[in-house]
Coordinates of C-alpha atoms and ligand atoms in Angstrom, one line a residue:
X1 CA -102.7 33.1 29.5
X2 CA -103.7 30.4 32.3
X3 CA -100.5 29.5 34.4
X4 CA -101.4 25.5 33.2
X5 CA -98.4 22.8 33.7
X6 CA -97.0 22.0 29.8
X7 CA -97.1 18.5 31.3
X8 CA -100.4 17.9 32.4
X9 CA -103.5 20.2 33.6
X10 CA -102.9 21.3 37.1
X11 CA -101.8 25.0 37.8
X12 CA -98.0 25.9 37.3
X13 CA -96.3 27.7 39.7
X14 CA -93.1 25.9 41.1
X15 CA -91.1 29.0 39.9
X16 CA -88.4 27.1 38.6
X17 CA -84.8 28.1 36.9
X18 CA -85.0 28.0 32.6
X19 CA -81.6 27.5 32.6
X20 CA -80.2 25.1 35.7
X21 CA -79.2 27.6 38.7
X22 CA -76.2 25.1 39.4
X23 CA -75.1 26.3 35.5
X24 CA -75.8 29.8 37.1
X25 CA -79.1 30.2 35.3
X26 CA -80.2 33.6 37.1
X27 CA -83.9 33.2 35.4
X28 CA -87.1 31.5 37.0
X29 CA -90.4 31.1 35.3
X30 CA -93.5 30.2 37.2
X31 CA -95.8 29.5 34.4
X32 CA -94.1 26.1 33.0
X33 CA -94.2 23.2 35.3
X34 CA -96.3 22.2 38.4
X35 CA -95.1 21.6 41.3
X36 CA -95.5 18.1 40.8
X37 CA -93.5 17.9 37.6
X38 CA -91.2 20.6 38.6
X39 CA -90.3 17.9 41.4
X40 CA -90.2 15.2 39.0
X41 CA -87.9 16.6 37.2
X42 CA -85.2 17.7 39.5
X43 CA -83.5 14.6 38.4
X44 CA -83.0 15.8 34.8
X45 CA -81.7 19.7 36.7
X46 CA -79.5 17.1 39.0
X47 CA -78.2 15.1 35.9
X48 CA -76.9 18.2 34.1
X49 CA -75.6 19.6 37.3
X50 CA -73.5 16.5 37.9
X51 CA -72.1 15.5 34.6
X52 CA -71.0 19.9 34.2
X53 CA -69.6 20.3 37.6
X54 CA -66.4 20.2 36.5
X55 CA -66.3 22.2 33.8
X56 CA -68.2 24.9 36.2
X57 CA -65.7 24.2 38.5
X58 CA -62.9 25.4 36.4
X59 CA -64.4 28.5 35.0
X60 CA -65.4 29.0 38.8
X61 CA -69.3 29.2 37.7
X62 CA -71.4 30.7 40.8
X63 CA -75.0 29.3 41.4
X64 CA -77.6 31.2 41.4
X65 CA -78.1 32.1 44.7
X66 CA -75.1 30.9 46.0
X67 CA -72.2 33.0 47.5
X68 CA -69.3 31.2 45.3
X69 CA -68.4 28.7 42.8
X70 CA -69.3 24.6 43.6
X71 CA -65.8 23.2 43.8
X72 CA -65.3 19.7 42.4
X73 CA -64.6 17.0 44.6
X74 CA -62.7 13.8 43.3
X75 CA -60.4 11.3 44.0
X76 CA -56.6 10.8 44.0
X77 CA -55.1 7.7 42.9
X78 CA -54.7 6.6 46.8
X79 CA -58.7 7.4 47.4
X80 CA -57.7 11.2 49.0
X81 CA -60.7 13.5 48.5
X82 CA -59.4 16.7 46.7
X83 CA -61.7 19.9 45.9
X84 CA -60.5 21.9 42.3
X85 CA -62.0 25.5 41.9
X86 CA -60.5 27.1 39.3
X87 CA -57.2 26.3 39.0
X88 CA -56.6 25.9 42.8
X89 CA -56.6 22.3 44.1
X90 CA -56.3 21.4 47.3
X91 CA -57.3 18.5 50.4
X92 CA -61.6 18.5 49.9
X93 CA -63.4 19.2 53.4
X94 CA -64.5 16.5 55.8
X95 CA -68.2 15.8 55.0
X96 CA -70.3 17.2 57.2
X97 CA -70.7 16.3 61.1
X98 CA -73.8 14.2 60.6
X99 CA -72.6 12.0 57.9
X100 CA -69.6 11.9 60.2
X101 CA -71.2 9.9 63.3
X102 CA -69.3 11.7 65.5
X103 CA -70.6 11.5 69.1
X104 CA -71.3 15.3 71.1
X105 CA -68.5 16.1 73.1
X106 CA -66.0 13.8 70.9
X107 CA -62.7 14.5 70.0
X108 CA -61.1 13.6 66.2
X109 CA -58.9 14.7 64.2
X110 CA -59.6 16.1 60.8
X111 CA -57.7 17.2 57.7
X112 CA -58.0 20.3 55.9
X113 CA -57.2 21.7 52.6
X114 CA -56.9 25.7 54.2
X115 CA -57.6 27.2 57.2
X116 CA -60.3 29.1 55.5
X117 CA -61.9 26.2 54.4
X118 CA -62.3 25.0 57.5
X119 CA -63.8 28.1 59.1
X120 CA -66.1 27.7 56.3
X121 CA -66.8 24.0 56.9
X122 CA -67.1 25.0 61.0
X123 CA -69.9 27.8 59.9
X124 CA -71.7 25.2 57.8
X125 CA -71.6 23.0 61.0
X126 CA -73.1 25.9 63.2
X127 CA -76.2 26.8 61.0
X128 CA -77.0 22.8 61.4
X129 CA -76.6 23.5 65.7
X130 CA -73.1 21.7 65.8
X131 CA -70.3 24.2 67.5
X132 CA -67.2 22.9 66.6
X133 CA -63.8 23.7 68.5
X134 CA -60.2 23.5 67.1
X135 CA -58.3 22.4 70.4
X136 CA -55.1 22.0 68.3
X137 CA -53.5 22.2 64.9
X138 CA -51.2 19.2 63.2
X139 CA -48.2 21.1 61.2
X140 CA -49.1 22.4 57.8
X141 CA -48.2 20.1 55.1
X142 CA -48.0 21.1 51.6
X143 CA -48.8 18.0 49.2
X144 CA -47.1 18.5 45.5
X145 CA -48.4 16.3 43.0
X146 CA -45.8 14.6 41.1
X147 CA -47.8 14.4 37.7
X148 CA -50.9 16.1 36.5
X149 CA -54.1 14.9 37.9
X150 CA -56.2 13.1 35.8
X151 CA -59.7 13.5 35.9
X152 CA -61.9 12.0 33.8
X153 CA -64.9 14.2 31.9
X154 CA -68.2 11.9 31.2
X155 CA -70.7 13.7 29.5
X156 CA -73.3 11.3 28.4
X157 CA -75.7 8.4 28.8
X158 CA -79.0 8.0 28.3
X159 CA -79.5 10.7 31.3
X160 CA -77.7 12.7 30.4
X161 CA -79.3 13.4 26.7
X162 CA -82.6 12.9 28.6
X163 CA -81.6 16.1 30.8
X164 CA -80.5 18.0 27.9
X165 CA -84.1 17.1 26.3
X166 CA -85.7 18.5 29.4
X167 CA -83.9 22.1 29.2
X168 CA -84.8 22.2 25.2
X169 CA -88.7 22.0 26.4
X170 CA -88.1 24.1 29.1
X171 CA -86.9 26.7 27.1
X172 CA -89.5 25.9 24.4
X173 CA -91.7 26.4 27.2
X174 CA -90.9 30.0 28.3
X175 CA -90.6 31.0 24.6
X176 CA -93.4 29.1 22.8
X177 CA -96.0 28.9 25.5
X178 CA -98.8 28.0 23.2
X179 CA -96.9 25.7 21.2
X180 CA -95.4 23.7 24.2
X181 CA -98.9 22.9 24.7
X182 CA -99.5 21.4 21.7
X183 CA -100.4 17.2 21.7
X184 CA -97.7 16.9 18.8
X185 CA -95.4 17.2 21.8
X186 CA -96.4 14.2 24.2
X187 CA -94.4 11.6 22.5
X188 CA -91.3 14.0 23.5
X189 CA -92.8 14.6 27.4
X190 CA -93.3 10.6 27.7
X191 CA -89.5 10.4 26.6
X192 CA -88.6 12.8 29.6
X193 CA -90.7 10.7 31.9
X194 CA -88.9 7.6 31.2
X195 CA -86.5 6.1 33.8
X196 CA -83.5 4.8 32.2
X197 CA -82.2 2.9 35.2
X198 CA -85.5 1.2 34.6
X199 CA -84.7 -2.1 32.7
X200 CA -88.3 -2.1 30.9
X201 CA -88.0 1.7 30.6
X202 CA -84.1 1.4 28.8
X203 CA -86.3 -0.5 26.4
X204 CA -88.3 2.9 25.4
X205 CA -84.9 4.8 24.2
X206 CA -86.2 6.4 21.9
X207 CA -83.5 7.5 19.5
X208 CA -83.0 10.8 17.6
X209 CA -85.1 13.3 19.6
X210 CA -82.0 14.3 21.2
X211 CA -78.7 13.8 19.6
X212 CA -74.8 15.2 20.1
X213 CA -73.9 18.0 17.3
X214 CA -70.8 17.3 16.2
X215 CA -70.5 20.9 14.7
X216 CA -68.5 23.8 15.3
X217 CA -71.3 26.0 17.3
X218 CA -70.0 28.9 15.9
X219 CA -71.0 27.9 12.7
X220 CA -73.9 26.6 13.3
X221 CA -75.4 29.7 15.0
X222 CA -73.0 32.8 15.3
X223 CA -69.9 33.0 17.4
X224 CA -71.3 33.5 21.4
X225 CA -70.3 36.9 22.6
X226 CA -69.7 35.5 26.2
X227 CA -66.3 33.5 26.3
X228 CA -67.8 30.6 27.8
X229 CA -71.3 30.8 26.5
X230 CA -74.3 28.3 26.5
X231 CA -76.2 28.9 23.5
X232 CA -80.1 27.7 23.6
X233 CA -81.8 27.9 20.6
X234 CA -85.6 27.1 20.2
X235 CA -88.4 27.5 17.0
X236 CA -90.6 26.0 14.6
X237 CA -89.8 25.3 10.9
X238 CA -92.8 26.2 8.7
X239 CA -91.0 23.8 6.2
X240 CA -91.4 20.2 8.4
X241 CA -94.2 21.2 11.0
X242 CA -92.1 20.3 13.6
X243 CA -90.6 22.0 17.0
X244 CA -86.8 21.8 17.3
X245 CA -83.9 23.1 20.1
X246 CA -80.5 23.1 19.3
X247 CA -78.0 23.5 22.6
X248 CA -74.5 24.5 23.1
X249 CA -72.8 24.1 26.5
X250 CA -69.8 26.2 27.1
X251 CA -69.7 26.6 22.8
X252 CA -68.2 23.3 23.1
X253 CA -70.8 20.4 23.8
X254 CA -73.5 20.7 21.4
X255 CA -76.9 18.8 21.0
X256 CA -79.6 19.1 18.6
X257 CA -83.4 18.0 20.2
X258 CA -86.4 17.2 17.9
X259 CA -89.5 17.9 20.2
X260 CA -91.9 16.9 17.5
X261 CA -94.3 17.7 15.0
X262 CA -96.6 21.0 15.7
X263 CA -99.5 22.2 13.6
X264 CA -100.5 25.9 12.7
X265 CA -97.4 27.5 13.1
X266 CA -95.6 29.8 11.1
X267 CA -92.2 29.8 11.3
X268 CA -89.9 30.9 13.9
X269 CA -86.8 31.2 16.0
X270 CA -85.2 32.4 19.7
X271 CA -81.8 32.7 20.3
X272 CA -80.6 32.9 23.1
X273 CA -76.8 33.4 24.3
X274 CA -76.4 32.4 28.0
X275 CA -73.0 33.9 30.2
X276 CA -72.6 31.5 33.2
X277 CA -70.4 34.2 34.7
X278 CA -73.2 37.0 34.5
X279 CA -73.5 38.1 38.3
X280 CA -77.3 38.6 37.5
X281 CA -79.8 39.4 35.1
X282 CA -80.1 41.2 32.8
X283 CA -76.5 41.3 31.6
X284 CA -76.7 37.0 31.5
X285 CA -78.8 36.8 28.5
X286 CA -78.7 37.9 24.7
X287 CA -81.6 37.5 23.0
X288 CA -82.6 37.4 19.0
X289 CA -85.8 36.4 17.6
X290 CA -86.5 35.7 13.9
X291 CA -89.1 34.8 11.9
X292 CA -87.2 32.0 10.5
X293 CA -86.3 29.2 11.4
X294 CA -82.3 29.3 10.3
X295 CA -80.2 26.6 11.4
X296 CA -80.4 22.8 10.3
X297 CA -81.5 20.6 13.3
X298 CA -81.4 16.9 12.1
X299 CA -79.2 13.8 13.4
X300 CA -78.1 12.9 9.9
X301 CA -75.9 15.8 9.5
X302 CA -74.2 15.6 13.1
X303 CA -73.8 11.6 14.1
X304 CA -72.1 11.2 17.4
X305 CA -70.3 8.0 15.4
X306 CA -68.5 10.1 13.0
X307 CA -68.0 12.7 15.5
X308 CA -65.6 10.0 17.7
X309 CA -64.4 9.0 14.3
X310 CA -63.1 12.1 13.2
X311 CA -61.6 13.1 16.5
X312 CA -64.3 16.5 16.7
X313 CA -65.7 15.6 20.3
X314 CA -62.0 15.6 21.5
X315 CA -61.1 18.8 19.6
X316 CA -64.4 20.0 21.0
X317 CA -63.2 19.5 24.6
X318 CA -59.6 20.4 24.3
X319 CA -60.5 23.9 23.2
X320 CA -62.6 24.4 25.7
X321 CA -59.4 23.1 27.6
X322 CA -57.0 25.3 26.2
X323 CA -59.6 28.3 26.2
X324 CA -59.8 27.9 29.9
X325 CA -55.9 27.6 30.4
X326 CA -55.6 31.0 28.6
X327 CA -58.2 32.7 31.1
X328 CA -56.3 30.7 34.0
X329 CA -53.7 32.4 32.7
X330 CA -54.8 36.0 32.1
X331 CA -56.3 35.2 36.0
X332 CA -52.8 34.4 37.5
X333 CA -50.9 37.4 35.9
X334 CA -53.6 39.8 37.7
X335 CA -53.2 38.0 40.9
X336 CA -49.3 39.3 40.5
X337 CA -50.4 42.0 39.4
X338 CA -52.2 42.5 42.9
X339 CA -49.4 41.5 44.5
X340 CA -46.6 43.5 43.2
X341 CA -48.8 46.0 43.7
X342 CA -49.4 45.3 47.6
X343 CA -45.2 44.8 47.9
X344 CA -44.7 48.3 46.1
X345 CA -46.9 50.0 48.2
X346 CA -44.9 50.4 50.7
X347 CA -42.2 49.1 50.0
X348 CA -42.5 46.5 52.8
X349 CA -39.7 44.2 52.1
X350 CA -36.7 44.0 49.4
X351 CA -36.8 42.1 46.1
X352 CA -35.2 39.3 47.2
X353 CA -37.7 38.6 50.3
X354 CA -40.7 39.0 48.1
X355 CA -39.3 36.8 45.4
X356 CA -38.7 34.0 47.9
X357 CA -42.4 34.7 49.6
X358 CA -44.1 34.3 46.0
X359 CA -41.4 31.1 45.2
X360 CA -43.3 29.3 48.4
X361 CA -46.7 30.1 47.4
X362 CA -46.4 29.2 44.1
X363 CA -44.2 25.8 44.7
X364 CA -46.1 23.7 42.8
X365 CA -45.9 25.6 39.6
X366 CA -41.9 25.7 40.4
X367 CA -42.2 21.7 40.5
X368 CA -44.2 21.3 37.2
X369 CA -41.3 23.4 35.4
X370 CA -38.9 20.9 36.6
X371 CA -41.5 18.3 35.1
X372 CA -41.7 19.8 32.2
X373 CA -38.0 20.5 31.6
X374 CA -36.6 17.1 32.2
X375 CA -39.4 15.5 30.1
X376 CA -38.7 17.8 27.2
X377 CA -35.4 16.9 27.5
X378 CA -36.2 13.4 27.6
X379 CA -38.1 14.2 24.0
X380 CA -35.4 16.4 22.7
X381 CA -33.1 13.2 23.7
X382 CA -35.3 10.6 22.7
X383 CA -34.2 9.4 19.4
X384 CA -30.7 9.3 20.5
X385 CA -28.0 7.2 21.6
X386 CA -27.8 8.4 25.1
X387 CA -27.1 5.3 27.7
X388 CA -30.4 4.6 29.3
X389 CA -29.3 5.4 32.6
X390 CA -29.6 9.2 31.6
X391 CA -33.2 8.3 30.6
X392 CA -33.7 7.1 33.9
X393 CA -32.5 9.8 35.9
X394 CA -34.5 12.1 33.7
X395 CA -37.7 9.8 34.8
X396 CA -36.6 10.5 38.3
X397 CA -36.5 14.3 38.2
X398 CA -39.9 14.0 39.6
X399 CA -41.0 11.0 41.4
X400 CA -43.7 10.9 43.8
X401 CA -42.8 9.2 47.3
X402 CA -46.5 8.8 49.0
X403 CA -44.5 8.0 52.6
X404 CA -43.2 11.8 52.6
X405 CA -45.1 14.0 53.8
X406 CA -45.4 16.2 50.9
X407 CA -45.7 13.0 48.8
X408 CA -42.3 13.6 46.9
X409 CA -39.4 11.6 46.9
X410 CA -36.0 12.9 48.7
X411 CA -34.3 13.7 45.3
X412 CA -37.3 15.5 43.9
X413 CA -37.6 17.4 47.2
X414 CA -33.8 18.3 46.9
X415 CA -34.1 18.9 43.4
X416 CA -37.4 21.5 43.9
X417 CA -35.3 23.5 46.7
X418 CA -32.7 24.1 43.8
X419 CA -35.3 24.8 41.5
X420 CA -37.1 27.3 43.8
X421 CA -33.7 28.9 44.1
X422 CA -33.1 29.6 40.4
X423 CA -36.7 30.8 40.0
X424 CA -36.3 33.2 42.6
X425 CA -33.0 34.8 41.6
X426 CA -35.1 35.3 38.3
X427 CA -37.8 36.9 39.6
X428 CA -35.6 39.3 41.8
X429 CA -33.8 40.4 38.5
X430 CA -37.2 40.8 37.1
X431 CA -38.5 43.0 40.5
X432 CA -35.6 44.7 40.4
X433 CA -36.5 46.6 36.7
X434 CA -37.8 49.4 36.6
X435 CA -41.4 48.0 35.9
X436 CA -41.4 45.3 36.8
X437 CA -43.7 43.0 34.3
X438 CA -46.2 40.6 35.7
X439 CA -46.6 39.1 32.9
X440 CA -42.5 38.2 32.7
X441 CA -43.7 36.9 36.3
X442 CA -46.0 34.4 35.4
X443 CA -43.7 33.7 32.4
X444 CA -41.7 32.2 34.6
X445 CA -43.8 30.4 36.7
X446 CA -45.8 28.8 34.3
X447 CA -44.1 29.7 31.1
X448 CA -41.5 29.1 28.1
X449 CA -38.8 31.8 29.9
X450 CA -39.2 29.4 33.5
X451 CA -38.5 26.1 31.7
X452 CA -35.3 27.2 30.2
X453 CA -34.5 28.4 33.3
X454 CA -34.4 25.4 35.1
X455 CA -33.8 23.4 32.0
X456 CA -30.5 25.3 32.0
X457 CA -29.6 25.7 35.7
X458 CA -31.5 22.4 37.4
X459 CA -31.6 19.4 34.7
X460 CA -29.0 20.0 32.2
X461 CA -26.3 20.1 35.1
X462 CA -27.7 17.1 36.3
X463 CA -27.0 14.9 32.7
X464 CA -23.7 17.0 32.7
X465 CA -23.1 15.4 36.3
X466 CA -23.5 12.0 35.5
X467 CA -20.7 9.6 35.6
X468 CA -21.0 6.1 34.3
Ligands
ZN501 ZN1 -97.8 19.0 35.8

């Protein structure tokens, strides 16, 4: 059929993305949009992209045509720029030279989170003509952070359902070509043009065309096959007359889209099962079409209201959370795994050495054992007599100190030497079996086995110390 824009009647072509590149989409389609409205739309593409960054971020989500993953860059309680990736956090780079005003020839001093983020921040530089020189290094600090970082995840807004709207017609689009076509569906492409930091355009909010699912994806289509999945699904009942999409983003967010009523259709469905982690097509997509349209698409049964109210948009997100710890996990122990391997072979140092080498890398995870052993104690003590003192020094286990260069206070700092001490003894004990387990390893970095072990040997001696 004619390459005609769904939006209006000038020639398609702009080759976009179906699903958003930044969500590593690795499909185009040049017979939905003109260039024109593809343009226009980049908003809706930029919306999405912005209000998922972090969760790509974390499951270290490569764009389409993009070496890596897009780190996420936000702020620290004292305005500090950091980057996450995964679970590595670290100092975010210096913007680039231009947004910089820095003068040819000048010299300043800039902080970075590696030094291989800054020879990729000085490449960036080159291919815009700037050739930047290192004349000298500060020393290496290595910032701990006292307490977990808090980030906060917004998904939503009028935008953001907007965006979502705009990737159920797109995928209506490449699936239903004739049908996207259809007048029954302008009311829905007017919605998408709207401006909602428009004050007379807010006014148009139109509600229930697109809506948050409170459901359990998995039982609303079947269980994703990819372990952090999209789902898109797109059809037409036969029943209402009426074109409907029903999204999932990571099986966790979930959406249902009413696109409108559509006439001479018989009824039918596409599912489709989208891995973000696919390196490229074809392995990214699982298809299924049927001729019916299966799954119930209607605000009633999934209001956002009683989704709050019953706590399911927070279960929603925390087992995304906890689905992406265990990966984080299942990551970590192979990176060991890698490593014990590269000490075995050859035998390059003794035990001890290569216990103390991983203790330094690894120093932060050292430090959140110590937080999570004197705050479990705290909770095993809480309902107790205890003088309050001991509660106290318990608090100050691990305290920040923003004036130290690693932004820990002097106790804390003494405290995580002893700490890192204990830790590696273990793991030398551990390298020192005869197969020696890298699972154990991580165990007691991030694990049950490493609390006790400075629960026992770091913070109950502490409480044991004490003398009123
Ligand atoms: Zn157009």
């Amino acid at each position: 059929m004619a390459k005609i824009c769904i939006m209006c009647n000038e020639a398609a072509g702009s080759h976009e993305h179906v699903f958003p590149a930044a969500l590593g989409g690795r499909r185009t389609n040049k017979g939905i949009y003109c260039t024109t409205h593809n343009n226009g739309f980049g908003r809706h593409v930029a919306a999405l992209q912005n209000q998922l960054l972090m969760l790509n971020a974390i499951l270290m989500v490569r764009p389409d045509r993009h070496d890596g993953p897009k780190s996420f860059v936000f702020s620290d309680k004292d305005g500090g720029s950091l980057s996450m990736v995964g679970q590595n956090i670290q100092t975010a780079a210096p913007p680039p030279i231009e947004d910089l005003a820095i003068e040819p020839g000048a010299k300043v001093s800039l902080e970075f989170g590696s030094i291989e983020q800054y020879e990729h921040w000085r490449e960036a530089q080159k291919k815009n003509g700037w050739d930047v020189r290192a004349l000298s290094s500060g020393e290496i600090q290595r910032h701990h952070f006292a307490s977990p970082l808090k980030v906060q995840l917004a998904f939503g807004g009028k935008d953001a359902l907007q965006a979502v709207g705009y990737l159920a017609l797109t995928f209506f689009a490449q699936y239903f070509p004739v049908e996207a076509r259809q007048r029954g569906l302008d009311d829905f492409k007017d919605f998408l043009k709207l401006d909602f930091s428009k004050a007379e355009d807010e006014r148009k909010w139109t509600p229930n065309l697109v809506w948050w699912d409170g459901r359990d994806s998995e039982h609303v289509v079947s269980k994703n096959p990819f372990k952090f999945g999209h789902t898109v699904v797109v059809g037409t009942s036969g029943a209402s007359n009426r074109a409907y999409a029903y999204i999932s983003f990571f099986s966790s967010m979930n959406f249902g889209i009413d696109l409108g009523p559509v006439e001479n259709v018989s009824e039918s469905m596409v599912r489709v099962f989208i891995d973000p982690k696919a390196e490229k097509a074809p392995n990214d997509l699982d298809v299924m079409r049927s001729n019916t349209f299966s799954i119930e698409v209607a605000p009633e049964i999934s209001d956002l209201g009683e989704m709050i109210r019953s706590g399911s948009a927070q279960t929603a997100m925390s087992r995304f959370f906890a689905k992406a710890g265990a990966w984080h996990f299942d990551l970590f122990i192979e990176e060991i795994q890698d490593k014990i391997r590269g000490w075995e072979n050859p035998r390059s140092t003794e035990g001890g050495n290569f216990a103390e080498t991983l203790v330094e890398k690894y120093s932060q995870r050292v430090l959140n054992l110590l937080s999570e052993a004197s705050s479990g104690l705290r909770e095993h003590f809480a309902d107790t007599e205890l003088p309050k003192q001991l509660f106290t020094l318990l608090d100050n286990v691990v305290k920040s100190d923003d004036s130290q260069p690693n932004g820990l206070s002097a106790a804390t700092n003494a405290f995580l030497e002893l700490a890192k001490k204990e830790i590696a003894n273990a793991l030398k004990e551990e390298l020192g079996a005869q197969n020696p387990s890298a699972e154990r390893i991580v165990l007691l970095f991030a694990g049950g086995p490493g609390v006790a072990v400075i629960t026992e040997k770091i913070v109950l001696p502490i409480l044991l110390n004490w003398r009123r």
